[in-house]
Amino acid sequence: MVREFENKNFWVVILGGSSGLGLATAQKMAKHGCNICIIHRDRKSVLPAIEKEFEYIKKEGVDLLTFNVDGLKEEERNKVILVLKEHFGDTGKVRIFVHSVAKGNLKPMVSKDKETLKNDDFRLTIAAMAISLYDWTKAVFDAKLFASDARIISFTSEGNTKAWENYAAVSAAKTALEAITRNIALEFAVHGIKANCIQAGVTDTASLRAIPGSKKLKEHSLVRNPFKRLTTPQDIANVVYLLSKDEAAWINGTIIPVDGGEHIS
């Protein structure tokens, strides 16, 4: 295992890194010598299991900071930024910021017996799953914590262009997330920051299982996928790692399907 980021005091900051794609990314990047900061929001009852996962990161010999706070609130975001500034000292820099937020309303638009989507459901979902990317990017930038060559990575899905039942609010958020990512790629480029979206294939995570009808989505994906398997969190983490490398510095403002070719059929 090549630890190309070791002894550089580079950090990966992950918004939503206690499970799924975010956690897999943290564990992958730690193996390559990056220090890790995870902002997550979880109940006390699940913290022991999460802490066990965090132990794998610590065993890689990197620094690990975790914050179990509501990272979508400005007050909490500012507190985290202050801690990072103090902990980084004069040399620590954020090489990668990963946006892995799964906090959205999964309701139908029309139903006889279920609660349906309302205006607030759209607004709250888009704020959490899209606008928070800009909020965090701007906060880290204003604090001068980004490395001179930094990468911002957000996670989208095929629901950005396809209509799935109960997914309307999240679909709207994914589309907004992609638009925000493109503009970050344009307007922050002069400061050495690159921004890209990874369009993950259907991945068996807690977020997917929360979608009504997810079993059918998984079954359909197994038929569509050329490799006849679902995407794994590790597949996504591997591509985050590739995008973090020096050689990926010219990739900017794109949506990259990481699904084994699932989207082509």
mmCIF file of C-alpha atoms in Angstrom:
data_model
loop_
_atom_site.group_PDB
_atom_site.id
_atom_site.type_symbol
_atom_site.label_atom_id
_atom_site.label_comp_id
_atom_site.label_asym_id
_atom_site.label_seq_id
_atom_site.Cartn_x
_atom_site.Cartn_y
_atom_site.Cartn_z
ATOM 1 C CA MET A 1 0.000 0.000 0.000
ATOM 2 C CA VAL A 2 1.493 3.297 -1.148
ATOM 3 C CA ARG A 3 1.035 6.007 1.520
ATOM 4 C CA GLU A 4 1.655 8.960 -0.750
ATOM 5 C CA PHE A 5 -0.032 11.457 1.585
ATOM 6 C CA GLU A 6 1.909 10.441 4.685
ATOM 7 C CA ASN A 7 3.789 13.181 6.554
ATOM 8 C CA LYS A 8 2.193 15.924 4.449
ATOM 9 C CA ASN A 9 -0.396 16.845 7.096
ATOM 10 C CA PHE A 10 -3.139 16.557 4.503
ATOM 11 C CA TRP A 11 -6.692 16.108 5.737
ATOM 12 C CA VAL A 12 -9.881 14.653 4.361
ATOM 13 C CA VAL A 13 -12.979 16.326 5.797
ATOM 14 C CA ILE A 14 -16.117 14.243 5.353
ATOM 15 C CA LEU A 15 -19.599 15.558 5.980
ATOM 16 C CA GLY A 16 -21.553 12.405 6.747
ATOM 17 C CA GLY A 17 -18.767 9.887 7.336
ATOM 18 C CA SER A 18 -20.040 7.455 9.958
ATOM 19 C CA SER A 19 -21.439 4.890 7.508
ATOM 20 C CA GLY A 20 -21.820 4.011 3.859
ATOM 21 C CA LEU A 21 -19.836 5.872 1.204
ATOM 22 C CA GLY A 22 -18.418 8.436 3.637
ATOM 23 C CA LEU A 23 -17.052 5.865 6.075
ATOM 24 C CA ALA A 24 -15.571 3.729 3.301
ATOM 25 C CA THR A 25 -13.871 6.846 1.937
ATOM 26 C CA ALA A 26 -12.433 7.703 5.363
ATOM 27 C CA GLN A 27 -10.999 4.219 5.793
ATOM 28 C CA LYS A 28 -9.562 4.167 2.269
ATOM 29 C CA MET A 29 -7.892 7.568 2.528
ATOM 30 C CA ALA A 30 -6.440 6.746 5.942
ATOM 31 C CA LYS A 31 -4.669 3.780 4.364
ATOM 32 C CA HIS A 32 -2.899 6.254 2.087
ATOM 33 C CA GLY A 33 -1.729 8.479 4.922
ATOM 34 C CA CYS A 34 -4.405 11.192 4.992
ATOM 35 C CA ASN A 35 -5.624 12.495 8.324
ATOM 36 C CA ILE A 36 -9.381 12.259 8.711
ATOM 37 C CA CYS A 37 -12.094 14.562 10.052
ATOM 38 C CA ILE A 38 -15.634 13.156 10.155
ATOM 39 C CA ILE A 39 -18.728 15.212 10.875
ATOM 40 C CA HIS A 40 -21.754 13.024 11.493
ATOM 41 C CA ARG A 41 -25.077 13.000 13.322
ATOM 42 C CA ASP A 42 -26.005 9.733 15.002
ATOM 43 C CA ARG A 43 -28.011 8.492 17.972
ATOM 44 C CA LYS A 44 -26.192 7.410 21.129
ATOM 45 C CA SER A 45 -27.497 3.870 20.698
ATOM 46 C CA VAL A 46 -25.469 3.324 17.509
ATOM 47 C CA LEU A 47 -22.285 5.099 18.598
ATOM 48 C CA PRO A 48 -20.535 1.958 19.946
ATOM 49 C CA ALA A 49 -20.781 0.306 16.516
ATOM 50 C CA ILE A 50 -19.586 3.495 14.817
ATOM 51 C CA GLU A 51 -16.638 3.817 17.190
ATOM 52 C CA LYS A 52 -15.544 0.297 16.222
ATOM 53 C CA GLU A 53 -15.432 1.415 12.597
ATOM 54 C CA PHE A 54 -13.448 4.501 13.571
ATOM 55 C CA GLU A 55 -10.874 2.235 15.248
ATOM 56 C CA TYR A 56 -9.870 0.913 11.817
ATOM 57 C CA ILE A 57 -8.950 4.457 10.864
ATOM 58 C CA LYS A 58 -6.876 5.012 14.003
ATOM 59 C CA LYS A 59 -4.966 1.811 13.356
ATOM 60 C CA GLU A 60 -3.597 3.377 10.170
ATOM 61 C CA GLY A 61 -1.546 5.763 12.305
ATOM 62 C CA VAL A 62 -3.259 8.942 11.131
ATOM 63 C CA ASP A 63 -4.969 11.696 13.088
ATOM 64 C CA LEU A 64 -8.715 11.306 13.451
ATOM 65 C CA LEU A 65 -11.149 14.005 14.550
ATOM 66 C CA THR A 66 -14.840 13.194 14.832
ATOM 67 C CA PHE A 67 -17.776 15.466 15.613
ATOM 68 C CA ASN A 68 -21.199 14.035 16.386
ATOM 69 C CA VAL A 69 -23.062 17.276 15.710
ATOM 70 C CA ASP A 70 -25.624 18.650 13.294
ATOM 71 C CA GLY A 71 -23.202 19.819 10.632
ATOM 72 C CA LEU A 72 -26.014 21.498 8.740
ATOM 73 C CA LYS A 73 -26.300 24.206 11.382
ATOM 74 C CA GLU A 74 -24.116 27.275 10.964
ATOM 75 C CA GLU A 75 -23.226 27.421 14.666
ATOM 76 C CA GLU A 76 -21.966 23.838 14.705
ATOM 77 C CA ARG A 77 -20.115 24.305 11.418
ATOM 78 C CA ASN A 78 -18.291 27.323 12.819
ATOM 79 C CA LYS A 79 -17.293 25.374 15.933
ATOM 80 C CA VAL A 80 -15.823 22.589 13.819
ATOM 81 C CA ILE A 81 -13.883 25.070 11.692
ATOM 82 C CA LEU A 82 -12.375 26.668 14.806
ATOM 83 C CA VAL A 83 -11.250 23.278 16.123
ATOM 84 C CA LEU A 84 -9.713 22.406 12.766
ATOM 85 C CA LYS A 85 -7.791 25.690 12.593
ATOM 86 C CA GLU A 86 -6.357 25.086 16.038
ATOM 87 C CA HIS A 87 -5.557 21.433 15.382
ATOM 88 C CA PHE A 88 -3.996 22.014 11.948
ATOM 89 C CA GLY A 89 -1.492 24.578 13.178
ATOM 90 C CA ASP A 90 0.578 26.197 10.442
ATOM 91 C CA THR A 91 0.924 23.144 8.184
ATOM 92 C CA GLY A 92 -2.365 21.234 8.145
ATOM 93 C CA LYS A 93 -4.513 21.635 5.037
ATOM 94 C CA VAL A 94 -7.708 20.134 3.659
ATOM 95 C CA ARG A 95 -6.755 18.193 0.549
ATOM 96 C CA ILE A 96 -10.219 16.694 0.078
ATOM 97 C CA PHE A 97 -13.692 17.707 1.198
ATOM 98 C CA VAL A 98 -16.302 14.984 0.743
ATOM 99 C CA HIS A 99 -20.026 15.698 0.877
ATOM 100 C CA SER A 100 -21.889 12.520 1.819
ATOM 101 C CA VAL A 101 -25.155 13.764 3.309
ATOM 102 C CA ALA A 102 -28.221 11.528 3.178
ATOM 103 C CA LYS A 103 -30.956 13.486 4.896
ATOM 104 C CA GLY A 104 -34.028 13.794 2.740
ATOM 105 C CA ASN A 105 -37.763 13.291 2.705
ATOM 106 C CA LEU A 106 -38.854 10.125 0.934
ATOM 107 C CA LYS A 107 -42.562 10.653 0.435
ATOM 108 C CA PRO A 108 -44.893 10.192 -2.508
ATOM 109 C CA MET A 109 -46.427 13.103 -4.344
ATOM 110 C CA VAL A 110 -49.828 11.402 -4.437
ATOM 111 C CA SER A 111 -51.206 8.821 -2.032
ATOM 112 C CA LYS A 112 -54.519 7.743 -0.532
ATOM 113 C CA ASP A 113 -53.092 6.534 2.773
ATOM 114 C CA LYS A 114 -49.601 8.034 3.167
ATOM 115 C CA GLU A 115 -48.374 11.522 3.951
ATOM 116 C CA THR A 116 -47.420 13.331 0.756
ATOM 117 C CA LEU A 117 -44.656 15.790 -0.086
ATOM 118 C CA LYS A 118 -45.068 19.390 0.928
ATOM 119 C CA ASN A 119 -43.139 22.532 0.108
ATOM 120 C CA ASP A 120 -41.113 22.295 3.329
ATOM 121 C CA ASP A 121 -40.050 18.738 2.471
ATOM 122 C CA PHE A 122 -38.427 19.990 -0.722
ATOM 123 C CA ARG A 123 -36.782 22.968 0.940
ATOM 124 C CA LEU A 124 -35.342 20.992 3.848
ATOM 125 C CA THR A 125 -34.082 18.197 1.602
ATOM 126 C CA ILE A 126 -32.408 20.564 -0.853
ATOM 127 C CA ALA A 127 -30.841 22.565 1.983
ATOM 128 C CA ALA A 128 -29.417 19.421 3.600
ATOM 129 C CA MET A 129 -28.333 17.487 0.530
ATOM 130 C CA ALA A 130 -27.242 20.308 -1.789
ATOM 131 C CA ILE A 131 -26.846 23.801 -0.347
ATOM 132 C CA SER A 132 -24.800 22.475 2.581
ATOM 133 C CA LEU A 133 -22.040 21.657 0.085
ATOM 134 C CA TYR A 134 -21.630 25.349 -0.682
ATOM 135 C CA ASP A 135 -21.949 26.331 2.993
ATOM 136 C CA TRP A 136 -19.088 24.042 3.968
ATOM 137 C CA THR A 137 -16.949 24.844 0.945
ATOM 138 C CA LYS A 138 -17.223 28.564 1.659
ATOM 139 C CA ALA A 139 -16.534 28.100 5.387
ATOM 140 C CA VAL A 140 -13.396 26.030 4.779
ATOM 141 C CA PHE A 141 -12.265 28.462 2.075
ATOM 142 C CA ASP A 142 -12.823 31.572 4.219
ATOM 143 C CA ALA A 143 -10.843 29.940 7.031
ATOM 144 C CA LYS A 144 -7.960 29.413 4.566
ATOM 145 C CA LEU A 145 -7.864 25.687 5.314
ATOM 146 C CA PHE A 146 -7.821 24.327 1.765
ATOM 147 C CA ALA A 147 -4.558 23.050 0.311
ATOM 148 C CA SER A 148 -3.194 24.841 -2.746
ATOM 149 C CA ASP A 149 -4.413 21.851 -4.777
ATOM 150 C CA ALA A 150 -7.699 20.761 -3.191
ATOM 151 C CA ARG A 151 -10.517 18.500 -4.290
ATOM 152 C CA ILE A 152 -14.239 18.693 -3.483
ATOM 153 C CA ILE A 153 -16.283 15.569 -4.112
ATOM 154 C CA SER A 154 -20.034 15.122 -3.773
ATOM 155 C CA PHE A 155 -22.186 12.042 -4.306
ATOM 156 C CA THR A 156 -25.119 11.984 -6.691
ATOM 157 C CA SER A 157 -27.241 9.183 -8.165
ATOM 158 C CA GLU A 158 -29.157 8.182 -11.278
ATOM 159 C CA GLY A 159 -32.161 9.754 -9.614
ATOM 160 C CA ASN A 160 -30.722 13.031 -10.920
ATOM 161 C CA THR A 161 -32.327 12.343 -14.299
ATOM 162 C CA LYS A 162 -34.708 9.452 -13.678
ATOM 163 C CA ALA A 163 -38.017 9.588 -11.857
ATOM 164 C CA TRP A 164 -38.400 7.109 -9.000
ATOM 165 C CA GLU A 165 -41.450 6.929 -6.803
ATOM 166 C CA ASN A 166 -40.998 8.646 -3.422
ATOM 167 C CA TYR A 167 -37.699 10.172 -4.612
ATOM 168 C CA ALA A 168 -38.880 13.561 -5.907
ATOM 169 C CA ALA A 169 -37.397 15.690 -3.110
ATOM 170 C CA VAL A 170 -34.071 13.857 -3.141
ATOM 171 C CA SER A 171 -33.979 13.954 -6.936
ATOM 172 C CA ALA A 172 -34.424 17.724 -6.821
ATOM 173 C CA ALA A 173 -31.629 17.932 -4.253
ATOM 174 C CA LYS A 174 -29.270 15.820 -6.368
ATOM 175 C CA THR A 175 -29.870 18.059 -9.369
ATOM 176 C CA ALA A 176 -29.174 21.141 -7.246
ATOM 177 C CA LEU A 177 -26.077 19.452 -5.806
ATOM 178 C CA GLU A 178 -24.692 18.924 -9.283
ATOM 179 C CA ALA A 179 -25.379 22.537 -10.275
ATOM 180 C CA ILE A 180 -23.641 23.818 -7.142
ATOM 181 C CA THR A 181 -20.688 21.486 -7.749
ATOM 182 C CA ARG A 182 -20.281 22.807 -11.302
ATOM 183 C CA ASN A 183 -20.263 26.399 -10.143
ATOM 184 C CA ILE A 184 -17.762 25.641 -7.387
ATOM 185 C CA ALA A 185 -15.605 24.038 -10.083
ATOM 186 C CA LEU A 186 -15.812 27.251 -12.108
ATOM 187 C CA GLU A 187 -15.576 29.962 -9.482
ATOM 188 C CA PHE A 188 -13.040 28.374 -7.105
ATOM 189 C CA ALA A 189 -10.709 27.042 -9.797
ATOM 190 C CA VAL A 190 -8.505 30.124 -9.607
ATOM 191 C CA HIS A 191 -7.787 29.120 -6.007
ATOM 192 C CA GLY A 192 -6.645 25.608 -6.944
ATOM 193 C CA ILE A 193 -9.905 23.903 -5.962
ATOM 194 C CA LYS A 194 -11.432 21.241 -8.206
ATOM 195 C CA ALA A 195 -14.982 19.966 -7.717
ATOM 196 C CA ASN A 196 -16.634 16.845 -9.116
ATOM 197 C CA CYS A 197 -19.684 14.645 -8.515
ATOM 198 C CA ILE A 198 -19.493 10.880 -8.336
ATOM 199 C CA GLN A 199 -22.677 9.257 -9.622
ATOM 200 C CA ALA A 200 -22.724 6.069 -7.607
ATOM 201 C CA GLY A 201 -24.498 2.980 -8.842
ATOM 202 C CA VAL A 202 -27.135 1.347 -6.665
ATOM 203 C CA THR A 203 -25.321 0.611 -3.418
ATOM 204 C CA ASP A 204 -26.741 -1.430 -0.552
ATOM 205 C CA THR A 205 -26.466 1.150 2.227
ATOM 206 C CA ALA A 206 -28.798 2.286 4.981
ATOM 207 C CA SER A 207 -29.702 5.266 2.799
ATOM 208 C CA LEU A 208 -30.818 3.028 -0.049
ATOM 209 C CA ARG A 209 -32.781 0.745 2.243
ATOM 210 C CA ALA A 210 -34.702 3.781 3.516
ATOM 211 C CA ILE A 211 -36.172 4.311 0.038
ATOM 212 C CA PRO A 212 -39.572 2.644 -0.355
ATOM 213 C CA GLY A 213 -39.243 0.020 -3.069
ATOM 214 C CA SER A 214 -35.446 -0.249 -2.699
ATOM 215 C CA LYS A 215 -35.625 -4.031 -3.044
ATOM 216 C CA LYS A 216 -36.923 -3.621 -6.595
ATOM 217 C CA LEU A 217 -34.191 -1.072 -7.355
ATOM 218 C CA LYS A 218 -31.548 -3.579 -6.281
ATOM 219 C CA GLU A 219 -33.106 -6.403 -8.278
ATOM 220 C CA HIS A 220 -33.322 -4.218 -11.384
ATOM 221 C CA SER A 221 -29.706 -3.095 -10.981
ATOM 222 C CA LEU A 222 -28.459 -6.673 -10.806
ATOM 223 C CA VAL A 223 -30.116 -7.283 -14.172
ATOM 224 C CA ARG A 224 -28.848 -4.044 -15.765
ATOM 225 C CA ASN A 225 -25.296 -4.096 -14.480
ATOM 226 C CA PRO A 226 -22.761 -5.633 -16.898
ATOM 227 C CA PHE A 227 -20.999 -7.243 -13.929
ATOM 228 C CA LYS A 228 -24.250 -8.464 -12.349
ATOM 229 C CA ARG A 229 -23.513 -7.014 -8.951
ATOM 230 C CA LEU A 230 -24.318 -3.892 -6.988
ATOM 231 C CA THR A 231 -21.864 -1.073 -6.436
ATOM 232 C CA THR A 232 -20.106 -1.237 -3.061
ATOM 233 C CA PRO A 233 -19.023 1.633 -0.808
ATOM 234 C CA GLN A 234 -15.447 0.499 -1.423
ATOM 235 C CA ASP A 235 -15.916 0.975 -5.189
ATOM 236 C CA ILE A 236 -16.816 4.607 -4.546
ATOM 237 C CA ALA A 237 -14.027 5.113 -2.008
ATOM 238 C CA ASN A 238 -11.515 3.841 -4.560
ATOM 239 C CA VAL A 239 -12.581 6.526 -7.043
ATOM 240 C CA VAL A 240 -12.447 9.248 -4.374
ATOM 241 C CA TYR A 241 -8.852 8.149 -3.831
ATOM 242 C CA LEU A 242 -8.123 8.320 -7.575
ATOM 243 C CA LEU A 243 -9.570 11.840 -7.736
ATOM 244 C CA SER A 244 -7.384 12.875 -4.796
ATOM 245 C CA LYS A 245 -4.148 12.051 -6.585
ATOM 246 C CA ASP A 246 -1.951 14.654 -8.256
ATOM 247 C CA GLU A 247 -2.605 13.042 -11.633
ATOM 248 C CA ALA A 248 -6.335 13.853 -11.337
ATOM 249 C CA ALA A 249 -5.765 17.603 -11.055
ATOM 250 C CA TRP A 250 -7.229 18.318 -14.510
ATOM 251 C CA ILE A 251 -10.574 16.656 -13.767
ATOM 252 C CA ASN A 252 -12.970 19.425 -12.819
ATOM 253 C CA GLY A 253 -16.688 20.113 -12.980
ATOM 254 C CA THR A 254 -17.740 16.635 -14.063
ATOM 255 C CA ILE A 255 -20.292 13.995 -13.091
ATOM 256 C CA ILE A 256 -18.478 10.656 -13.056
ATOM 257 C CA PRO A 257 -20.559 7.454 -13.162
ATOM 258 C CA VAL A 258 -19.052 4.842 -10.868
ATOM 259 C CA ASP A 259 -21.344 1.896 -11.371
ATOM 260 C CA GLY A 260 -19.569 -0.748 -13.450
ATOM 261 C CA GLY A 261 -21.460 0.445 -16.525
ATOM 262 C CA GLU A 262 -24.929 0.156 -14.996
ATOM 263 C CA HIS A 263 -26.012 3.463 -16.505
ATOM 264 C CA ILE A 264 -25.422 2.374 -20.104
ATOM 265 C CA SER A 265 -28.190 -0.216 -20.225
#
